[in-house]
XYZ file of N, CA, C and O in Angstrom:
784
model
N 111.856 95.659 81.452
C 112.394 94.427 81.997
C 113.698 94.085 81.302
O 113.936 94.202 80.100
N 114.382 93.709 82.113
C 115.716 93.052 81.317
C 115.953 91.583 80.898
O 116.010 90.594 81.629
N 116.099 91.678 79.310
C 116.056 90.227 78.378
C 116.379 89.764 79.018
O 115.761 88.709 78.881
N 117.326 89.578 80.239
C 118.235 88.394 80.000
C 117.397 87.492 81.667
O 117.874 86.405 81.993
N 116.458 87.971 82.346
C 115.794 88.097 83.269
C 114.538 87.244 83.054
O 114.129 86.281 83.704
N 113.981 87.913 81.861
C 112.333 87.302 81.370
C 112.403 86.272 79.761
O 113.183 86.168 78.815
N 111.530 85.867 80.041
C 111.635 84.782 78.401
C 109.633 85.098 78.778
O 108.822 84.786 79.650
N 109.653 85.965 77.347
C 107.868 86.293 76.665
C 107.535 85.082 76.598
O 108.389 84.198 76.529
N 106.151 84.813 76.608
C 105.243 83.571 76.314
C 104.303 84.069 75.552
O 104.490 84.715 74.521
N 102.749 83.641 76.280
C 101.746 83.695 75.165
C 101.470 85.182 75.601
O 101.884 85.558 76.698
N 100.833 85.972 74.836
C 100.010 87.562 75.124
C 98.572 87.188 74.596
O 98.219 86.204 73.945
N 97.840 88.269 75.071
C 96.218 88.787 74.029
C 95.842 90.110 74.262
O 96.049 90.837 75.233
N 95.493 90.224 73.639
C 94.727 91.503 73.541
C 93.118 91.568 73.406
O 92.726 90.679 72.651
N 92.151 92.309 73.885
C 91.184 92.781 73.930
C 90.361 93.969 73.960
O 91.108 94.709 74.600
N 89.325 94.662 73.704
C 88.572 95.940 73.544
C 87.668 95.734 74.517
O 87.040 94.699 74.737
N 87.623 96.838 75.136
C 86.626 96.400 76.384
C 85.546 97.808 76.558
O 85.495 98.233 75.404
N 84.974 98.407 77.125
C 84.337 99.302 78.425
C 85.168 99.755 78.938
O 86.045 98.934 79.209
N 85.442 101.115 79.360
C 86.139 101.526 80.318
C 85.252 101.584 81.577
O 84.113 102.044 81.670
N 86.223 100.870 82.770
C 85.564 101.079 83.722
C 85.817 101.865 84.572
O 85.822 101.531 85.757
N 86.117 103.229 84.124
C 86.649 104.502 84.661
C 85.125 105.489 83.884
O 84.017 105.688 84.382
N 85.576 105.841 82.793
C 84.897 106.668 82.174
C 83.517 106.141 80.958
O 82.963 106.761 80.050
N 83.345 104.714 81.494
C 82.402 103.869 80.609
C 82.327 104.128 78.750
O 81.250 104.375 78.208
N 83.724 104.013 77.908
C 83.677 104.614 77.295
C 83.526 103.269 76.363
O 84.250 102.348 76.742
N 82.816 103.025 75.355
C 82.344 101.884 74.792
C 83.651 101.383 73.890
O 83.981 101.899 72.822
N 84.215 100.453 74.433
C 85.250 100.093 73.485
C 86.477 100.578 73.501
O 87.296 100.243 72.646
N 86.766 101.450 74.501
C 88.204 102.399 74.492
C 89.101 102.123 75.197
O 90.083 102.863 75.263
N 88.969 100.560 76.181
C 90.072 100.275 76.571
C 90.204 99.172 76.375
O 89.232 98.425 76.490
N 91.830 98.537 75.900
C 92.290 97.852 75.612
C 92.918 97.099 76.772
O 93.739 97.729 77.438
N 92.602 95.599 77.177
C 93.083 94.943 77.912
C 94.082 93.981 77.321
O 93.846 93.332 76.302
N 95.353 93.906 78.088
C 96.133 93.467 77.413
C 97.092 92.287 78.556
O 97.445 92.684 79.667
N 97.431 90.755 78.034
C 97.640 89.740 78.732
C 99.320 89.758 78.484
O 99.630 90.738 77.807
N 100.352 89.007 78.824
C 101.349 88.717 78.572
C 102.166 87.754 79.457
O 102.929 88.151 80.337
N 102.001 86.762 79.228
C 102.986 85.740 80.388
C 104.754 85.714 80.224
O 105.451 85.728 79.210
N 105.081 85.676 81.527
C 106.658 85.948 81.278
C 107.120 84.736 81.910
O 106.344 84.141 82.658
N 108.067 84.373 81.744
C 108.806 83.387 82.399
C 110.535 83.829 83.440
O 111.669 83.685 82.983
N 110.190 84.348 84.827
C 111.230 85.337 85.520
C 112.188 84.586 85.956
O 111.894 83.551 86.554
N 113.488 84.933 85.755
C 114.718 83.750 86.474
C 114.495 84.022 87.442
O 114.230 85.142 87.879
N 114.600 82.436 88.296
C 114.766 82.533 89.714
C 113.370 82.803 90.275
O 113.372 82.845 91.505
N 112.532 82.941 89.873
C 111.014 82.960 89.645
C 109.920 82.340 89.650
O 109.035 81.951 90.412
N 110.306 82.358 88.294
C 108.816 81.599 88.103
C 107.973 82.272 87.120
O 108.306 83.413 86.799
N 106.573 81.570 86.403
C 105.980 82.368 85.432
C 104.810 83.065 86.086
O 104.069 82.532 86.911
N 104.692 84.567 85.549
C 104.219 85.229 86.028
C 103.425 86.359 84.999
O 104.100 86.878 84.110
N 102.096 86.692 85.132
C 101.097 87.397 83.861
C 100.725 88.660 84.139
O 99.840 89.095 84.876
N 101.704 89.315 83.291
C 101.341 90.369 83.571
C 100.452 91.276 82.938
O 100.982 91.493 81.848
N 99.498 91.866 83.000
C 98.247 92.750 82.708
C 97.659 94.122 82.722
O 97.575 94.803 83.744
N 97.296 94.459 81.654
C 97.098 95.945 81.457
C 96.128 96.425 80.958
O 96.183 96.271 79.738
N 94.862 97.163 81.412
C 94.142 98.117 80.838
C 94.476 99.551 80.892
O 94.876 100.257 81.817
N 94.161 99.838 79.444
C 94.577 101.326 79.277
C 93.054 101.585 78.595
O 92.349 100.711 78.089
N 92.688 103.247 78.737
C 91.784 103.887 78.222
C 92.230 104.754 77.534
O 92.874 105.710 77.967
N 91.849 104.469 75.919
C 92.187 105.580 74.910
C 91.570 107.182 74.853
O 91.903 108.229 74.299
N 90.396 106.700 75.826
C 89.804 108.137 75.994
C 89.986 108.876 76.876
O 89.950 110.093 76.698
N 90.232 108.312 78.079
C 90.485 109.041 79.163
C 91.618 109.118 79.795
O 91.812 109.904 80.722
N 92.450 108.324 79.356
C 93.588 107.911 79.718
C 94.142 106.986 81.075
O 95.302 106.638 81.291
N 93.032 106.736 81.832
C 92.893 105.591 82.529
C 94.112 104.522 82.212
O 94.558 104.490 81.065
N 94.562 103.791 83.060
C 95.701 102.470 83.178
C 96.059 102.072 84.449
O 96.747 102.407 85.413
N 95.315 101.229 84.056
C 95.853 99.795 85.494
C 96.755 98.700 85.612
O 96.137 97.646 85.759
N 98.128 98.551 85.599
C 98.793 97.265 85.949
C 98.758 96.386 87.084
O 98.585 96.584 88.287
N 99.021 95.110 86.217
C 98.996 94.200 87.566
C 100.001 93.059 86.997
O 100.198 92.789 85.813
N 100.648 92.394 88.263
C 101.529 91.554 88.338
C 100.914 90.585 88.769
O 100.176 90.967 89.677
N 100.772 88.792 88.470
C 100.434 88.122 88.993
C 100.955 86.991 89.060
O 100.791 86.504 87.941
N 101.667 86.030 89.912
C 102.099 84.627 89.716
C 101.204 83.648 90.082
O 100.434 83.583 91.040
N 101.505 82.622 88.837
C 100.596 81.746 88.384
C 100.576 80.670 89.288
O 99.792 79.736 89.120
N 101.795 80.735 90.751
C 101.468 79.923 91.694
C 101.755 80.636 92.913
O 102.503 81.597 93.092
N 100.658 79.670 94.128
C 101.039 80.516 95.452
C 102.029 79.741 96.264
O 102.033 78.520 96.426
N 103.131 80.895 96.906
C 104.290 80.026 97.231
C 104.190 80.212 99.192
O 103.328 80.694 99.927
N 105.053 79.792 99.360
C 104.992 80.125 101.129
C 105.038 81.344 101.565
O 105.843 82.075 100.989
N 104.145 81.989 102.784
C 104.501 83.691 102.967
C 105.400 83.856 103.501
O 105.675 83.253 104.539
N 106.337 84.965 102.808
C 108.124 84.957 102.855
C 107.986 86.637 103.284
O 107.039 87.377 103.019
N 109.242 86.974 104.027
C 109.260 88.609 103.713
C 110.913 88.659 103.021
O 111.675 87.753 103.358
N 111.321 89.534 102.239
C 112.571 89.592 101.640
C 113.054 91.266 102.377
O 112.302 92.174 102.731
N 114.503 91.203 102.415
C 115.294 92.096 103.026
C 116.479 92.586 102.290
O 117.414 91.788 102.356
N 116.725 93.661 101.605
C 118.025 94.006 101.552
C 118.480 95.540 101.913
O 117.639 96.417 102.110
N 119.890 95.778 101.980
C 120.599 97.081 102.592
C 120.634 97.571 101.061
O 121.431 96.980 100.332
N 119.845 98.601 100.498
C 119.798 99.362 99.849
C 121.486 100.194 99.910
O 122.040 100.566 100.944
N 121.901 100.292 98.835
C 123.310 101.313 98.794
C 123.250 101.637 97.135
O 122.526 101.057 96.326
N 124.115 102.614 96.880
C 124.196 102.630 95.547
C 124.671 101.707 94.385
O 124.463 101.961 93.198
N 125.440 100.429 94.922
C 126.112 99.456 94.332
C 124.576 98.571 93.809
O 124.761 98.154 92.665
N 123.416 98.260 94.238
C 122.196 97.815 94.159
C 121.155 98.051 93.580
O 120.313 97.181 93.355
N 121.016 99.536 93.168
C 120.080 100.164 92.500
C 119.348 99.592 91.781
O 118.129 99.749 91.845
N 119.985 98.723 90.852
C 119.369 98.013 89.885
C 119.173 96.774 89.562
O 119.144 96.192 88.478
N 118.982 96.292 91.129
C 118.782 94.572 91.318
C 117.003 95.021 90.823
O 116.334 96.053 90.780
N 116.828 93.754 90.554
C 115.402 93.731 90.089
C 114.329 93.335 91.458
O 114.789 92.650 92.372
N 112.792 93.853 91.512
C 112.281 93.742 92.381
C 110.764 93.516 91.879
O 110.152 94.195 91.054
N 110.319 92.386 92.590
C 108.618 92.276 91.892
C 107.916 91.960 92.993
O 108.056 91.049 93.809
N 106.882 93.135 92.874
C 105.879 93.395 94.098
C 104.381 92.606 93.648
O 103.821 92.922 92.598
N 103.884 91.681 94.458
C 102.641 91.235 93.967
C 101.626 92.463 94.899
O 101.982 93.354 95.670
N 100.732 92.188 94.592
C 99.386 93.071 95.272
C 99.046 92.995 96.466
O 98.362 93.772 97.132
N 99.673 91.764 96.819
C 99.545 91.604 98.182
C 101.018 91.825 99.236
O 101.316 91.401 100.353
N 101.559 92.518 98.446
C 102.612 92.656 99.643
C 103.167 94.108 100.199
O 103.411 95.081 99.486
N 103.267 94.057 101.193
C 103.610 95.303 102.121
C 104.886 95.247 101.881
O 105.637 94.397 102.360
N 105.313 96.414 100.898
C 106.784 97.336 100.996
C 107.098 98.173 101.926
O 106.140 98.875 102.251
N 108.335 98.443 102.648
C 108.450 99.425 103.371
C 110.359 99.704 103.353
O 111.146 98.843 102.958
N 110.619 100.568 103.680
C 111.746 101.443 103.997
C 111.684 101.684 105.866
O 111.713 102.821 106.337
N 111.599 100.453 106.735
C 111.548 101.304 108.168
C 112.206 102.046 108.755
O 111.756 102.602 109.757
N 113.744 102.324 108.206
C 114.193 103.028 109.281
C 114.267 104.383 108.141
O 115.143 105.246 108.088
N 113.415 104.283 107.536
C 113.040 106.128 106.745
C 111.558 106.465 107.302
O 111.025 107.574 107.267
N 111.109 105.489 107.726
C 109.632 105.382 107.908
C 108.476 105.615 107.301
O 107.567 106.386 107.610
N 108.638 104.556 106.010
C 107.724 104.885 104.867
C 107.240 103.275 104.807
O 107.919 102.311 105.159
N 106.482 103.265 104.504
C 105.585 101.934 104.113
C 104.416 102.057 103.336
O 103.806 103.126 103.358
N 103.972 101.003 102.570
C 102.797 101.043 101.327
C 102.280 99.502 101.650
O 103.009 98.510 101.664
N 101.222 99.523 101.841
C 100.285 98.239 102.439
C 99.482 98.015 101.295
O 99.006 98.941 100.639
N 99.333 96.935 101.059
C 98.131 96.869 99.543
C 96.840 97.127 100.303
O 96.545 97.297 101.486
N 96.058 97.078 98.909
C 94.755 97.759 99.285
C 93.807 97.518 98.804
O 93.902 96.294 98.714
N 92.356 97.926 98.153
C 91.824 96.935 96.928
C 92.387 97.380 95.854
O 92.576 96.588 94.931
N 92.687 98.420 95.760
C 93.137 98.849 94.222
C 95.052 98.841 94.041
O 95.743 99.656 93.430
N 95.424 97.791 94.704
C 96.820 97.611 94.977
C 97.257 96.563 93.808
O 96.891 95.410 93.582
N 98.616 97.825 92.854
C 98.863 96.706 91.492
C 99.862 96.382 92.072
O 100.291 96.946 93.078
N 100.534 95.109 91.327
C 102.225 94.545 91.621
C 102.615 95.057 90.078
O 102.167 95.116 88.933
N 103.616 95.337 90.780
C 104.801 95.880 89.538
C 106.462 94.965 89.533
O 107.213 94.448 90.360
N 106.411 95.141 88.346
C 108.104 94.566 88.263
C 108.953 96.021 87.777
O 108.831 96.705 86.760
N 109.919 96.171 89.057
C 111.022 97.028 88.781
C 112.520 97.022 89.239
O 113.189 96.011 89.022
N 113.073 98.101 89.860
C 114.093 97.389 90.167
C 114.437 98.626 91.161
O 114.309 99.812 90.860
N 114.939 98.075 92.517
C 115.157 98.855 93.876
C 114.988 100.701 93.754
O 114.090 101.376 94.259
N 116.074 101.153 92.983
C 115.442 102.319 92.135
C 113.627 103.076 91.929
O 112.867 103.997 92.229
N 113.789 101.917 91.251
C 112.516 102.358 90.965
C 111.141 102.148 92.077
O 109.948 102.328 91.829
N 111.614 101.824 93.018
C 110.751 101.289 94.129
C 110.679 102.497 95.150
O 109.781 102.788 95.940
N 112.015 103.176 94.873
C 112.372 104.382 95.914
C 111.493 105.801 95.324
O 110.786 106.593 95.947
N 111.879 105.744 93.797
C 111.223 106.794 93.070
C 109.511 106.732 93.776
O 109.058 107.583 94.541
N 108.767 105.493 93.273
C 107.465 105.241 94.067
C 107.395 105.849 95.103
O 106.495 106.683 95.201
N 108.153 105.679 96.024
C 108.459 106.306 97.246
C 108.193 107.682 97.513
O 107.261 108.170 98.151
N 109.084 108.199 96.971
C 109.695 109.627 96.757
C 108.368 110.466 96.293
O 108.131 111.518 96.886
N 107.137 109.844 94.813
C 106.459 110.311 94.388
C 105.104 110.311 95.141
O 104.221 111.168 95.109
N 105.151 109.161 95.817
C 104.108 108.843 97.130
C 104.033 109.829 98.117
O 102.941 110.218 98.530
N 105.115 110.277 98.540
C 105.747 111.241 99.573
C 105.089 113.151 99.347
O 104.514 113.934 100.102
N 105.685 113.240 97.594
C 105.329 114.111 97.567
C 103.831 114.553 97.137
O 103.496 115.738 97.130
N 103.149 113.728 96.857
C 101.801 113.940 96.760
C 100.811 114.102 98.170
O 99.830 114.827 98.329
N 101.512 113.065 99.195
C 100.827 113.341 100.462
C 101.345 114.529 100.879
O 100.397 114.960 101.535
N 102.274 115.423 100.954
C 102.923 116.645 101.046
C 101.743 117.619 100.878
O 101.204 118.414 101.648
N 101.454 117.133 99.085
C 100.367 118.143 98.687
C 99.169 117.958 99.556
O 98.244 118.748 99.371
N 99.041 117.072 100.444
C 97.638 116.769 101.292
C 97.582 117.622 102.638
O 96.770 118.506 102.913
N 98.932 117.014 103.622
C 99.197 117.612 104.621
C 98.335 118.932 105.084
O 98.249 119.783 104.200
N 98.073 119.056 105.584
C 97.745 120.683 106.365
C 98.547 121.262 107.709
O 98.846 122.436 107.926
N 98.839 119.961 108.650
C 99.445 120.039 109.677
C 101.194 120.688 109.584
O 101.995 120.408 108.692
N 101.380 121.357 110.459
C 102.909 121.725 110.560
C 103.579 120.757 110.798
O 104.468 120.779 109.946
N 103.777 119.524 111.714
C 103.954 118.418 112.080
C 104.059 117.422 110.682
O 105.138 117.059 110.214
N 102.896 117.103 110.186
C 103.359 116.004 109.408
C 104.096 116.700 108.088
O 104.791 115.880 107.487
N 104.097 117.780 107.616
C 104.745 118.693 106.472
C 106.043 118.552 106.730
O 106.903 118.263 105.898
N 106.280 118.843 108.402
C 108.073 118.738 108.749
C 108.315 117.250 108.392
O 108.996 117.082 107.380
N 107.781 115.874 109.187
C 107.957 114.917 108.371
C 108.103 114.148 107.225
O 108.957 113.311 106.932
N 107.301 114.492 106.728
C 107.262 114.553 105.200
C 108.256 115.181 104.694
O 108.695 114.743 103.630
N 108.743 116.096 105.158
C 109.956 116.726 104.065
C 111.535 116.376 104.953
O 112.468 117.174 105.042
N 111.513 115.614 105.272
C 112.199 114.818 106.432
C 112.531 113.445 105.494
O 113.689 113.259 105.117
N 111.542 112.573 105.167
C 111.170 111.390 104.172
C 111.771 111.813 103.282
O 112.882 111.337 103.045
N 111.276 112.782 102.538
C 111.671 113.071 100.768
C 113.127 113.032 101.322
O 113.784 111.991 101.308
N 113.539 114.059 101.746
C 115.116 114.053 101.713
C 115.923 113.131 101.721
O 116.911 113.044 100.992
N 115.413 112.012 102.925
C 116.137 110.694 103.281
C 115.864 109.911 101.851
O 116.712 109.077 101.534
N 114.861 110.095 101.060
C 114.518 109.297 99.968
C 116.142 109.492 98.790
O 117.063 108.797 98.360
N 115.672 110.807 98.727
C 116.871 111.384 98.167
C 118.057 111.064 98.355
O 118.756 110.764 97.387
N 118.541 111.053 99.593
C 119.900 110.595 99.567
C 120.012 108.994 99.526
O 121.135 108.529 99.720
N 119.061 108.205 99.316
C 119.099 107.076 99.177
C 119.613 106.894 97.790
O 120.614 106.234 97.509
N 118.786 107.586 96.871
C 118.844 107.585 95.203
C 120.222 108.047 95.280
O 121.084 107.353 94.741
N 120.594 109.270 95.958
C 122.369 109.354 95.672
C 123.574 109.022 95.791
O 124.593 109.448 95.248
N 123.256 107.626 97.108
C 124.238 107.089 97.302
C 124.432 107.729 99.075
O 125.117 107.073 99.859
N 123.965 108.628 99.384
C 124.450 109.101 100.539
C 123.925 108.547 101.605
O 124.411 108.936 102.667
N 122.650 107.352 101.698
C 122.268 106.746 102.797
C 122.041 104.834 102.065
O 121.727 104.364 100.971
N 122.308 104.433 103.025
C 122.254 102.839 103.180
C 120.947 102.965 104.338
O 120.787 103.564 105.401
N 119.990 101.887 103.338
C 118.600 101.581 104.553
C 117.812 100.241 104.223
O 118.169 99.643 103.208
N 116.771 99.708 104.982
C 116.769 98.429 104.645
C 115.553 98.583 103.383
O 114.697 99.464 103.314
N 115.729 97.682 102.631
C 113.970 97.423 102.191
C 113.847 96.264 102.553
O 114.789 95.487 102.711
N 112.279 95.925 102.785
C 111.421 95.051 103.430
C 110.636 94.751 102.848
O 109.623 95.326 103.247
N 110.400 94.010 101.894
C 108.929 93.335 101.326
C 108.477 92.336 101.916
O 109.250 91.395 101.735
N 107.351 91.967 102.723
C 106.606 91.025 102.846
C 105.283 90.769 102.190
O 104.472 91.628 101.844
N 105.178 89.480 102.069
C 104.245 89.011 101.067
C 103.619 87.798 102.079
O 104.281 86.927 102.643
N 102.236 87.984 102.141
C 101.441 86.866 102.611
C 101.513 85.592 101.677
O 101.621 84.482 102.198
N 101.464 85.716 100.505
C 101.356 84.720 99.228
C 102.573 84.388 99.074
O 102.547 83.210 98.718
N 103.617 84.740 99.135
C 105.049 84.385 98.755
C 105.195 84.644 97.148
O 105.810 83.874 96.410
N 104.453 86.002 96.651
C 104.940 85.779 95.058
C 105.740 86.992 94.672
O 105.913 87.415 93.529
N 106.323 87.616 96.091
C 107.266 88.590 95.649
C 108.632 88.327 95.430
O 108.934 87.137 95.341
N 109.560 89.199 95.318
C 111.011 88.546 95.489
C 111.762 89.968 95.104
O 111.204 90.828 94.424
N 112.965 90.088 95.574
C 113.949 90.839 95.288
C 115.039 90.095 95.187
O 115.457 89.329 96.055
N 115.672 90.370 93.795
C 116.255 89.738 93.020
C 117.530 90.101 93.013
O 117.949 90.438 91.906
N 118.519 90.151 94.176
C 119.854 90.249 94.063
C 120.753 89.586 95.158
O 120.376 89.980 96.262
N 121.908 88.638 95.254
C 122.522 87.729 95.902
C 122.561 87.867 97.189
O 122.542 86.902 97.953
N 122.637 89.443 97.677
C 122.666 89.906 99.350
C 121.215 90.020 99.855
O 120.851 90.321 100.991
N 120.622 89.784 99.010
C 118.651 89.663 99.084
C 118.660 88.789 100.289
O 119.576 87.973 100.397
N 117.597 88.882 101.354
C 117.846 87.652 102.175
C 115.723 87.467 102.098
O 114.784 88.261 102.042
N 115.880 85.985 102.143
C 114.318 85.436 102.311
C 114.252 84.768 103.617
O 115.003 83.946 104.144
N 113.003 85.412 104.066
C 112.816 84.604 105.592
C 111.178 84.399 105.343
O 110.439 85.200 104.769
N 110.643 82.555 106.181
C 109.172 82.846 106.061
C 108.491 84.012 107.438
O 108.841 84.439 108.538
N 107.553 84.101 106.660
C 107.073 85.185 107.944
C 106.380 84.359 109.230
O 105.597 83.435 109.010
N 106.620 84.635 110.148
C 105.693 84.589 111.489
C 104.750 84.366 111.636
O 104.167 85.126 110.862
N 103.769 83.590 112.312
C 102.227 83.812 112.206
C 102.017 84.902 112.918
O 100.858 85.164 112.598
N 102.420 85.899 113.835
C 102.566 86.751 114.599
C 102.697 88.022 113.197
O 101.993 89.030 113.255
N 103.967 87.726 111.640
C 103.381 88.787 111.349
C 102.738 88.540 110.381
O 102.323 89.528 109.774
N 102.505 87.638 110.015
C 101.438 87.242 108.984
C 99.929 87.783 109.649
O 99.089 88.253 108.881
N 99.663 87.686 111.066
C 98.373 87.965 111.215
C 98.332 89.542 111.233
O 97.191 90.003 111.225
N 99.446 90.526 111.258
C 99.485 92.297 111.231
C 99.095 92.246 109.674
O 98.319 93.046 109.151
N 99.589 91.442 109.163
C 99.937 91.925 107.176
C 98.468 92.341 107.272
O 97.626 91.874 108.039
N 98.253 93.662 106.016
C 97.271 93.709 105.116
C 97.378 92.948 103.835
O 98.471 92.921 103.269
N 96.348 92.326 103.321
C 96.610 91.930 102.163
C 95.836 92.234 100.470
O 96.015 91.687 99.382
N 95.003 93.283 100.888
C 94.171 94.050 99.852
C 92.822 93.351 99.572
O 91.839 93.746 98.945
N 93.094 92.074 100.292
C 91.600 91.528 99.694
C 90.528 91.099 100.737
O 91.059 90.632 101.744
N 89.181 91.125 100.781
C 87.994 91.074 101.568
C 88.454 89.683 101.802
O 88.877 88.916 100.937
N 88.297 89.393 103.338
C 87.979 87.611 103.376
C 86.933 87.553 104.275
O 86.882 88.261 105.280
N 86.177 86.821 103.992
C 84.584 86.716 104.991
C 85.110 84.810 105.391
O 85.553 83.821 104.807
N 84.641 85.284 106.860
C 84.639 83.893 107.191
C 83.471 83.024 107.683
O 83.648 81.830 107.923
C-alpha cells in the first residue's frame, strides 16, 4: 500500500486451528484497520498456516455505502492508480471478455489497476491449464494476449467494478462512479447465501 494513501490504526494478532489442514495452533490470524483517502476505514485480515501454507485475505469496510459500479479506460499512463475490491464485487475487463464474480470463497484485495490485470492474466492461465476444448484454448490464448498488451501499453480497455455494497472504489481522477440499476443490481452475484 502506499503511505501516503493509508494511515495504520489498531491491529491483533491471534493463534488459531487451521481450517485447511486442522493443524492445532498453526495459523495465525491477523487484524489491521486502515484509514484509505477518499475512502474510508477499512480492516483488513489475514490467516496464514505455518504448516501448510494455507492464506486467506480479506478486505472489509466498516460501512455499507450505496451500490455503485466504477469505470475507467485502462492505458499505460494509469497502471498504478490504486484499486480496492470488496468480496462482493464483480470485476471485469468487457471488451477483453474476462470477468470474476465473487463467490463464497471471494477475498477483496487492495491493489492497483496493474495488479488487477496480473490477477487476470494468472486467472487466464490456469483455466488454460483446464481447457480441453480447441475452442475455448483458442480463446483463452486470445485473452492472455489482449491481457498482455494491456500491461504494455499496447491496448486501452475499460475496467468495470461493480459492487452491490458500494465498498469498492478505483482510485484515480478519470475513475468515473455511477449507482447501479436495479436492473443490474438484480444480475450482480454477490458471494453470499440470502434465504428469504
Amino acid at each position: 500500500m502506499n503511505t501516503d494513501d493509508v494511515i495504520t490504526g489498531k491491529s491483533a494478532e491471534m493463534k488459531m486451528d487451521c481450517p485447511v489442514c486442522g493443524g492445532k495452533g498453526t495459523a495465525t490470524y491477523t487484524t489491521q484497520t486502515h484509514e484509505l483517502a477518499y475512502f474510508g476505514e477499512v480492516v483488513e485480515s489475514t490467516i496464514q498456516c505455518e504448516k501448510c501454507g494455507f492464506r486467506h485475505n480479506d478486505i472489509l469496510a466498516t460501512e455499507q455505502k450505496d451500490p455503485a459500479k466504477h469505470s475507467l479506460i485502462i492505458s499505460k499512463k494509469n497502471l498504478d492508480s490504486r484499486v480496492i475490491r470488496s468480496q462482493s464485487a464483480t470485476v471485469s475487463l468487457p471488451e477483453v471478455g474476462i470477468k470474476v464474480e465473487p463467490g463464497p470463497k471471494s477475498e477483496g484485495y487492495i491493489s492497483n489497476v496493474e495488479g488487477v490485470v496480473v490477477r487476470f492474466i494468472e486467472a487466464t492461465e490456469r483455466a488454460l491449464n483446464m481447457f480441453t476444448d480447441e475452442t475455448s484454448q483458442k480463446n483463452g490464448k486470445i485473452v492472455l494476449e489482449n491481457l498482455h498488451r494491456i500491461l504494455d501499453g499496447e491496448l486501452e480497455t475499460l475496467l468495470l467494478i461493480e459492487d452491490p455494497f458500494g465498498q469498492s472504489k478505483i482510485m484515480d481522477v478519470r475513475a468515473k462512479t455511477e449507482p447501479l440499476t436495479d436492473a443490474e443490481l438484480k444480475n450482480l452475484k454477490t458471494g453470499y447465501t440470502i434465504i428469504d
